[in-house]
Coordinates of C-alpha atoms in Angstrom, one line a residue:
X1141 CA -2.6 11.5 -21.2
X1142 CA -5.7 10.5 -23.1
X1143 CA -8.9 11.6 -21.5
X1144 CA -11.4 8.9 -20.9
X1145 CA -15.2 8.8 -21.4
X1146 CA -16.0 9.1 -17.7
X1147 CA -13.7 12.1 -17.0
X1148 CA -13.0 10.7 -13.6
X1149 CA -11.8 11.5 -11.0
X1150 CA -14.4 14.2 -10.6
X1151 CA -13.9 17.7 -9.0
X1152 CA -15.8 16.4 -6.0
X1153 CA -15.1 12.7 -5.4
X1154 CA -14.7 10.3 -2.4
X1155 CA -12.5 7.4 -1.6
X1156 CA -15.2 4.7 -1.3
X1157 CA -16.2 3.3 2.0
X1158 CA -19.2 4.7 3.9
X1159 CA -20.5 4.1 7.5
X1160 CA -22.3 0.8 7.7
X1161 CA -25.9 1.5 8.7
X1162 CA -27.1 -0.1 12.0
X1163 CA -29.4 -2.4 10.0
X1164 CA -26.3 -4.1 8.4
X1165 CA -24.6 -4.4 11.8
X1166 CA -27.7 -6.1 13.3
X1167 CA -28.1 -8.4 10.2
X1168 CA -24.5 -9.6 10.5
X1169 CA -24.9 -10.4 14.1
X1170 CA -28.2 -12.3 13.3
X1171 CA -26.4 -14.2 10.6
X1172 CA -23.5 -15.2 12.9
X1173 CA -26.1 -16.3 15.5
X1174 CA -27.9 -18.4 12.9
X1175 CA -31.1 -16.3 13.0
X1176 CA -31.1 -15.4 9.3
X1177 CA -29.7 -17.0 6.2
X1178 CA -26.8 -15.9 4.0
X1179 CA -29.4 -15.0 1.3
X1180 CA -31.4 -12.9 3.8
X1181 CA -28.2 -11.0 4.8
X1182 CA -27.3 -10.5 1.2
X1183 CA -30.8 -9.0 0.5
X1184 CA -30.5 -6.6 3.4
X1185 CA -27.1 -5.4 2.2
X1186 CA -28.6 -4.9 -1.3
X1187 CA -31.4 -2.8 0.1
X1188 CA -29.0 -0.7 2.0
X1189 CA -26.6 -0.3 -1.0
X1190 CA -29.6 0.9 -3.0
X1191 CA -30.4 3.5 -0.3
X1192 CA -26.8 4.6 -0.1
X1193 CA -26.5 5.0 -3.9
X1194 CA -29.5 7.3 -3.8
X1195 CA -28.0 9.3 -1.0
X1196 CA -24.7 9.8 -2.8
X1197 CA -26.5 11.1 -5.9
X1198 CA -28.7 13.3 -3.7
X1199 CA -25.7 15.1 -2.2
X1200 CA -24.3 15.8 -5.7
X1201 CA -21.6 13.2 -6.3
X1202 CA -21.0 12.1 -9.9
X1203 CA -19.2 8.9 -8.9
X1204 CA -20.8 6.6 -6.4
X1205 CA -19.7 3.4 -4.6
X1206 CA -21.5 0.6 -2.8
X1207 CA -20.0 2.0 0.4
X1208 CA -18.1 -1.3 0.7
X1209 CA -21.2 -2.5 2.6
X1210 CA -20.6 -6.2 1.9
X1211 CA -17.0 -6.1 3.2
X1212 CA -15.6 -6.4 6.7
X1213 CA -12.3 -4.9 5.8
X1214 CA -11.2 -2.7 2.9
X1215 CA -8.6 -5.2 1.7
X1216 CA -8.9 -8.7 3.1
X1217 CA -12.3 -9.4 1.7
X1218 CA -10.9 -9.0 -1.9
X1219 CA -7.6 -10.6 -1.3
X1220 CA -8.8 -13.8 0.5
X1221 CA -11.0 -14.6 -2.5
X1222 CA -8.0 -14.8 -4.8
X1223 CA -6.7 -18.3 -5.6
X1224 CA -3.8 -19.1 -3.3
X1225 CA -4.6 -16.7 -0.5
X1226 CA -6.6 -17.3 2.7
X1227 CA -7.8 -15.1 5.5
X1228 CA -6.8 -16.0 9.1
X1229 CA -6.7 -14.6 12.6
X1230 CA -3.1 -13.8 13.7
X1231 CA -1.9 -13.4 17.3
X1232 CA -2.0 -9.6 17.0
X1233 CA -3.8 -6.9 15.1
X1234 CA -2.0 -3.9 13.6
X1235 CA -0.9 -1.1 15.9
X1236 CA -2.6 2.2 15.2
X1237 CA -2.2 5.4 17.2
X1238 CA -3.7 4.5 20.5
X1239 CA -5.4 1.3 19.4
X1240 CA -4.7 -2.2 18.1
X1241 CA -7.0 -3.3 15.3
X1242 CA -9.2 -6.3 15.2
X1243 CA -7.1 -9.3 14.5
X1244 CA -7.4 -10.4 10.8
X1245 CA -5.0 -10.7 7.9
X1246 CA -4.3 -12.7 4.8
X1247 CA -1.5 -15.1 3.8
X1248 CA -0.3 -17.1 0.8
X1249 CA -1.1 -20.8 0.9
X1250 CA -0.6 -21.7 -2.8
X1251 CA 0.1 -20.3 -6.2
X1252 CA -1.7 -17.0 -6.7
X1253 CA -4.1 -16.4 -9.6
X1254 CA -7.4 -14.6 -10.2
X1255 CA -10.6 -16.4 -9.1
X1256 CA -13.0 -16.2 -12.1
X1257 CA -15.9 -16.6 -9.6
X1258 CA -14.6 -13.7 -7.4
X1259 CA -17.7 -12.4 -5.5
X1260 CA -16.6 -8.8 -5.9
X1261 CA -17.1 -9.0 -9.7
X1262 CA -20.6 -10.5 -9.3
X1263 CA -21.5 -7.9 -6.7
X1264 CA -20.3 -5.1 -9.1
X1265 CA -22.6 -6.2 -11.8
X1266 CA -25.6 -5.9 -9.5
X1267 CA -24.3 -2.6 -8.0
X1268 CA -23.9 -1.1 -11.5
X1269 CA -27.6 -2.0 -12.3
X1270 CA -28.6 -0.2 -9.1
X1271 CA -26.7 2.9 -10.2
X1272 CA -27.9 2.8 -13.8
X1273 CA -27.1 5.9 -15.8
X1274 CA -27.6 8.3 -12.9
X1275 CA -23.9 8.4 -12.0
X1276 CA -20.6 6.6 -12.5
X1277 CA -20.3 3.3 -10.6
X1278 CA -16.9 3.3 -9.0
X1279 CA -15.2 0.1 -7.8
X1280 CA -12.4 0.0 -5.1
X1281 CA -10.0 -2.8 -4.5
X1282 CA -6.7 -3.1 -2.7
X1283 CA -3.5 -2.4 -4.6
X1284 CA -1.4 -5.4 -5.8
X1285 CA 1.4 -3.9 -3.7
X1286 CA -0.5 -4.7 -0.5
X1287 CA 0.6 -8.3 -1.1
X1288 CA 4.2 -7.3 -0.4
X1289 CA 3.5 -6.4 3.2
X1290 CA 5.5 -8.4 5.7
X1291 CA 4.0 -11.8 6.7
X1292 CA 1.9 -12.4 3.6
X1293 CA 4.3 -14.1 1.1
X1294 CA 5.0 -17.8 1.8
X1295 CA 8.7 -18.4 1.2
X1296 CA 8.2 -22.2 0.8
X1297 CA 5.8 -21.5 -2.1
X1298 CA 7.5 -18.4 -3.4
X1299 CA 11.2 -18.4 -2.5
X1300 CA 11.9 -16.2 -5.5
X1301 CA 10.6 -12.6 -5.4
X1302 CA 10.4 -12.3 -9.1
X1303 CA 8.1 -15.3 -9.4
X1304 CA 5.9 -14.0 -6.7
X1305 CA 5.8 -10.6 -8.4
X1306 CA 5.0 -12.2 -11.8
X1307 CA 2.0 -14.1 -10.4
X1308 CA 0.6 -11.0 -8.6
X1309 CA 0.9 -8.9 -11.7
X1310 CA -0.9 -11.4 -13.8
X1311 CA -3.6 -11.9 -11.1
X1312 CA -4.3 -8.2 -11.1
X1313 CA -4.3 -7.9 -14.9
X1314 CA -7.0 -10.6 -14.9
X1315 CA -8.9 -8.9 -12.1
X1316 CA -8.9 -5.6 -14.0
X1317 CA -10.1 -7.2 -17.2
X1318 CA -12.9 -9.0 -15.2
X1319 CA -14.2 -5.8 -13.7
X1320 CA -14.0 -4.1 -17.1
X1321 CA -15.9 -6.9 -18.7
X1322 CA -18.5 -6.5 -16.0
X1323 CA -19.0 -2.9 -17.0
X1324 CA -16.6 -1.1 -14.7
X1325 CA -15.1 2.1 -16.1
X1326 CA -13.7 3.6 -12.8
X1327 CA -11.5 1.5 -10.7
X1328 CA -9.5 2.6 -7.6
X1329 CA -6.5 0.8 -6.1
X1330 CA -6.2 1.5 -2.4
X1331 CA -2.6 1.4 -1.2
X1332 CA -1.3 1.6 2.4
X1333 CA 1.9 -0.2 1.5
X1334 CA 3.3 2.5 -0.9
X1335 CA 2.3 5.3 1.5
X1336 CA 4.2 3.4 4.2
X1337 CA 7.4 3.5 2.2
X1338 CA 7.5 7.3 3.1
X1339 CA 7.4 6.7 6.8
X1340 CA 10.3 6.6 9.2
X1341 CA 7.9 4.9 11.7
X1342 CA 8.1 1.6 9.7
X1343 CA 11.5 -0.2 9.6
X1344 CA 12.6 -1.8 6.3
X1345 CA 16.0 -3.4 7.3
X1346 CA 14.5 -6.8 7.9
X1347 CA 13.2 -7.0 4.3
X1348 CA 16.6 -7.4 2.8
X1349 CA 16.0 -4.4 0.4
X1350 CA 16.6 -0.7 0.8
X1351 CA 13.7 1.7 0.9
X1352 CA 14.7 2.9 -2.6
X1353 CA 14.7 -0.7 -3.9
X1354 CA 11.2 -1.2 -2.5
X1355 CA 9.9 2.1 -4.0
X1356 CA 11.3 1.1 -7.5
X1357 CA 9.7 -2.4 -7.1
X1358 CA 6.3 -0.9 -6.2
X1359 CA 6.4 1.2 -9.3
X1360 CA 7.4 -1.8 -11.4
X1361 CA 4.4 -3.8 -10.0
X1362 CA 1.9 -0.9 -10.4
X1363 CA 2.9 -0.1 -14.0
X1364 CA 3.1 -3.8 -15.0
X1365 CA -0.5 -4.3 -13.8
X1366 CA -1.6 -1.2 -15.8
X1367 CA 0.0 -2.3 -19.0
X1368 CA -2.5 -2.6 -21.8
X1369 CA -5.4 -1.6 -19.7
X1370 CA -8.5 -0.6 -21.7
X1371 CA -8.2 3.0 -22.8
X1372 CA -11.7 3.9 -21.5
X1373 CA -11.0 2.5 -18.0
X1374 CA -10.0 5.1 -15.4
X1375 CA -7.7 3.8 -12.7
X1376 CA -6.6 5.8 -9.7
X1377 CA -4.4 5.2 -6.7
X1378 CA -5.4 6.1 -3.2
X1379 CA -2.4 6.5 -0.8
X1380 CA -3.5 6.0 2.8
X1381 CA -1.7 6.1 6.1
X1382 CA -4.2 4.0 7.9
X1383 CA -7.8 4.5 8.8
X1384 CA -9.4 2.5 11.7
X1385 CA -12.0 3.9 14.1
X1386 CA -10.7 7.4 13.4
X1387 CA -7.2 6.3 14.3
X1388 CA -4.1 6.4 12.0
X1389 CA -1.2 4.0 11.6
X1390 CA 1.8 6.2 10.7
X1391 CA 2.9 9.6 9.5
X1392 CA 5.2 11.0 6.9
X1393 CA 5.1 13.2 3.8
X1394 CA 5.0 11.9 0.2
X1395 CA 8.6 13.2 -0.4
X1396 CA 10.3 9.8 -0.5
X1397 CA 8.1 8.2 -3.1
X1398 CA 7.2 11.3 -5.2
X1399 CA 10.2 11.3 -7.5
X1400 CA 9.4 7.7 -8.5
X1401 CA 5.7 7.1 -8.0
X1402 CA 4.2 10.5 -8.6
X1403 CA 6.4 11.1 -11.6
X1404 CA 6.0 7.7 -13.3
X1405 CA 3.0 5.7 -12.1
X1406 CA 0.7 5.4 -15.1
X1407 CA -2.6 6.1 -13.3
X1408 CA -5.3 8.6 -14.1
X1409 CA -5.4 10.1 -10.7
X1410 CA -3.9 10.1 -7.2
X1411 CA -6.1 10.3 -4.1
X1412 CA -3.9 11.9 -1.4
X1413 CA -4.2 12.5 2.3
X1414 CA -3.8 16.1 3.2
X1415 CA -6.1 16.5 6.2
X1416 CA -3.6 17.3 8.9
X1417 CA 0.0 17.9 9.7
X1418 CA 0.9 14.2 9.4
X1419 CA 0.7 14.6 5.6
X1420 CA 3.5 17.1 5.2
X1421 CA 3.4 20.0 2.6
X1422 CA 2.5 20.1 -1.1
X1423 CA 6.1 20.1 -2.3
X1424 CA 6.0 16.4 -3.5
X1425 CA 3.3 17.4 -6.0
X1426 CA 6.0 19.1 -8.0
X1427 CA 6.8 15.6 -9.4
X1428 CA 3.4 15.0 -10.9
X1429 CA 3.5 15.8 -14.7
X1430 CA 1.6 18.9 -15.6
X1431 CA -0.3 16.9 -18.3
X1432 CA -0.6 13.9 -16.1
X1433 CA -2.9 12.5 -13.4
X1434 CA -5.6 14.3 -11.6
X1435 CA -4.7 15.2 -8.0
X1436 CA -7.5 14.6 -5.6
X1437 CA -6.6 16.5 -2.5
X1438 CA -7.9 14.9 0.7
X1439 CA -8.2 18.2 2.5
X1440 CA -11.3 17.0 4.4
X1441 CA -11.0 14.5 7.2
X1442 CA -13.2 11.4 7.4
X1443 CA -12.1 10.9 11.0
X1444 CA -14.6 13.3 12.6
X1445 CA -17.7 15.2 11.6
X1446 CA -16.7 18.8 12.1
X1447 CA -16.7 20.7 8.8
X1448 CA -13.5 22.3 7.8
X1449 CA -13.2 26.0 7.6
X1450 CA -13.9 27.3 4.1
X1451 CA -11.2 29.9 4.1
X1452 CA -8.6 27.4 5.3
X1453 CA -9.6 25.1 2.5
X1454 CA -9.4 27.9 0.0
X1455 CA -5.9 28.8 1.2
X1456 CA -4.7 25.3 1.0
X1457 CA -6.0 24.9 -2.6
X1458 CA -4.0 28.1 -3.5
X1459 CA -0.9 26.6 -1.9
X1460 CA -1.4 23.4 -3.9
X1461 CA -1.7 25.4 -7.1
X1462 CA 1.9 26.5 -6.6
X1463 CA 2.9 22.9 -7.3
X1464 CA 0.2 21.4 -9.6
X1465 CA -2.1 23.1 -12.2
X1466 CA -5.6 24.1 -11.1
X1467 CA -7.1 21.9 -13.9
X1468 CA -5.7 18.9 -12.2
X1469 CA -7.0 19.6 -8.7
X1470 CA -10.1 17.7 -7.3
X1471 CA -11.4 17.5 -3.7
X1472 CA -12.3 14.6 -1.5
X1473 CA -12.1 13.3 2.1
X1474 CA -8.6 11.9 2.9
X1475 CA -9.9 8.4 3.2
X1476 CA -13.1 6.4 3.5
X1477 CA -15.5 6.8 6.4
X1478 CA -15.4 3.1 7.2
X1479 CA -12.3 1.3 6.0
X1480 CA -13.4 -1.5 8.2
X1481 CA -16.9 -2.5 9.4
X1482 CA -16.3 -0.7 12.7
X1483 CA -16.5 2.8 11.0
X1484 CA -15.0 6.1 12.0
X1485 CA -16.3 8.1 15.0
X1486 CA -19.0 10.3 13.4
X1487 CA -22.6 10.0 12.6
X1488 CA -24.2 9.2 9.2
X1489 CA -25.6 12.7 9.0
X1490 CA -22.2 14.2 9.6
X1491 CA -20.8 12.0 6.9
X1492 CA -23.4 13.2 4.4
X1493 CA -23.0 16.9 5.4
X1494 CA -19.3 16.6 4.8
X1495 CA -19.7 15.1 1.4
X1496 CA -22.3 17.7 0.5
X1497 CA -19.9 20.4 1.7
X1498 CA -17.1 19.0 -0.5
X1499 CA -19.4 19.1 -3.6
X1500 CA -20.4 22.7 -2.8
X1501 CA -16.8 23.9 -2.3
X1502 CA -15.5 22.0 -5.4
X1503 CA -17.8 24.1 -7.6
X1504 CA -16.7 27.3 -5.9
X1505 CA -13.0 26.8 -5.4
X1506 CA -11.6 24.5 -8.1
X1507 CA -12.9 26.3 -11.2

């Protein structure tokens, strides 16, 4: 695989979202109450993004994000600004371990295409100016496969799966090109859908397709989107099992998807959850080509602030080396610190200490 100019993912990296500062929470409430304007809210978010970029650079990260500070949810904010999709409040949220999420989702209301005025692209341009040449500006968006979750597709508009797939693929090709034209060289696709195809907790019988069919389809979508991407654009996939207020949605190893997705998805790196027993062992890494994607091991949890034991991390890296080359191994938290505006149950200082710790251990343990 051709190396790109940014050399991402980096030996110490992170998934993307960061705890929203209290100032943003207050500003959002003030905006909803009509006490401040949309422009005033935007300016406050910009000031906090500037601060959080400085902080990421200070702890030693080579790739930085905007913390997803302008979003309410990691996925819906992007998807609902595509043509043909709207956000709405369903009767129920998603069931996580011990908690139901805030009710919000997206659904198809027309033919899907990329919105040339998508706010995330405009926001990236400003974000990249804030970062300058001090680090690599990383953009995160939900994977195209998220649109194949139950309840999103409208069968009256898209009775045919192939037509639905074709429009989603073209939409994402256009989105990738738009971010590239805006200066993005490091893009991450966040994917709970594909990770869910591993899980026995999620039934698939009502879909009309077998699990194997869905895995093959997910690969088809991912690789079709990546066709003809610019050579100097790094694209990674983050496979997540749910992250909401320090809760998780499902468990299961990567064994069921590994022979297909790990072996054949044409990405530059995989961000993988390996922070607890829910993740299974490292055996599925055998399917990642030795000259293929970087493997970003999420050995550190974003769900609490306690620092992981150094010797345990060292042992787990050695275990992973039995399945993938040392040169391919990078380190990160298993997920973001705030996949939704609620955030996980830890403090900002604990968040920064964990990221600083990851940078420190990456220099010591991955070389």
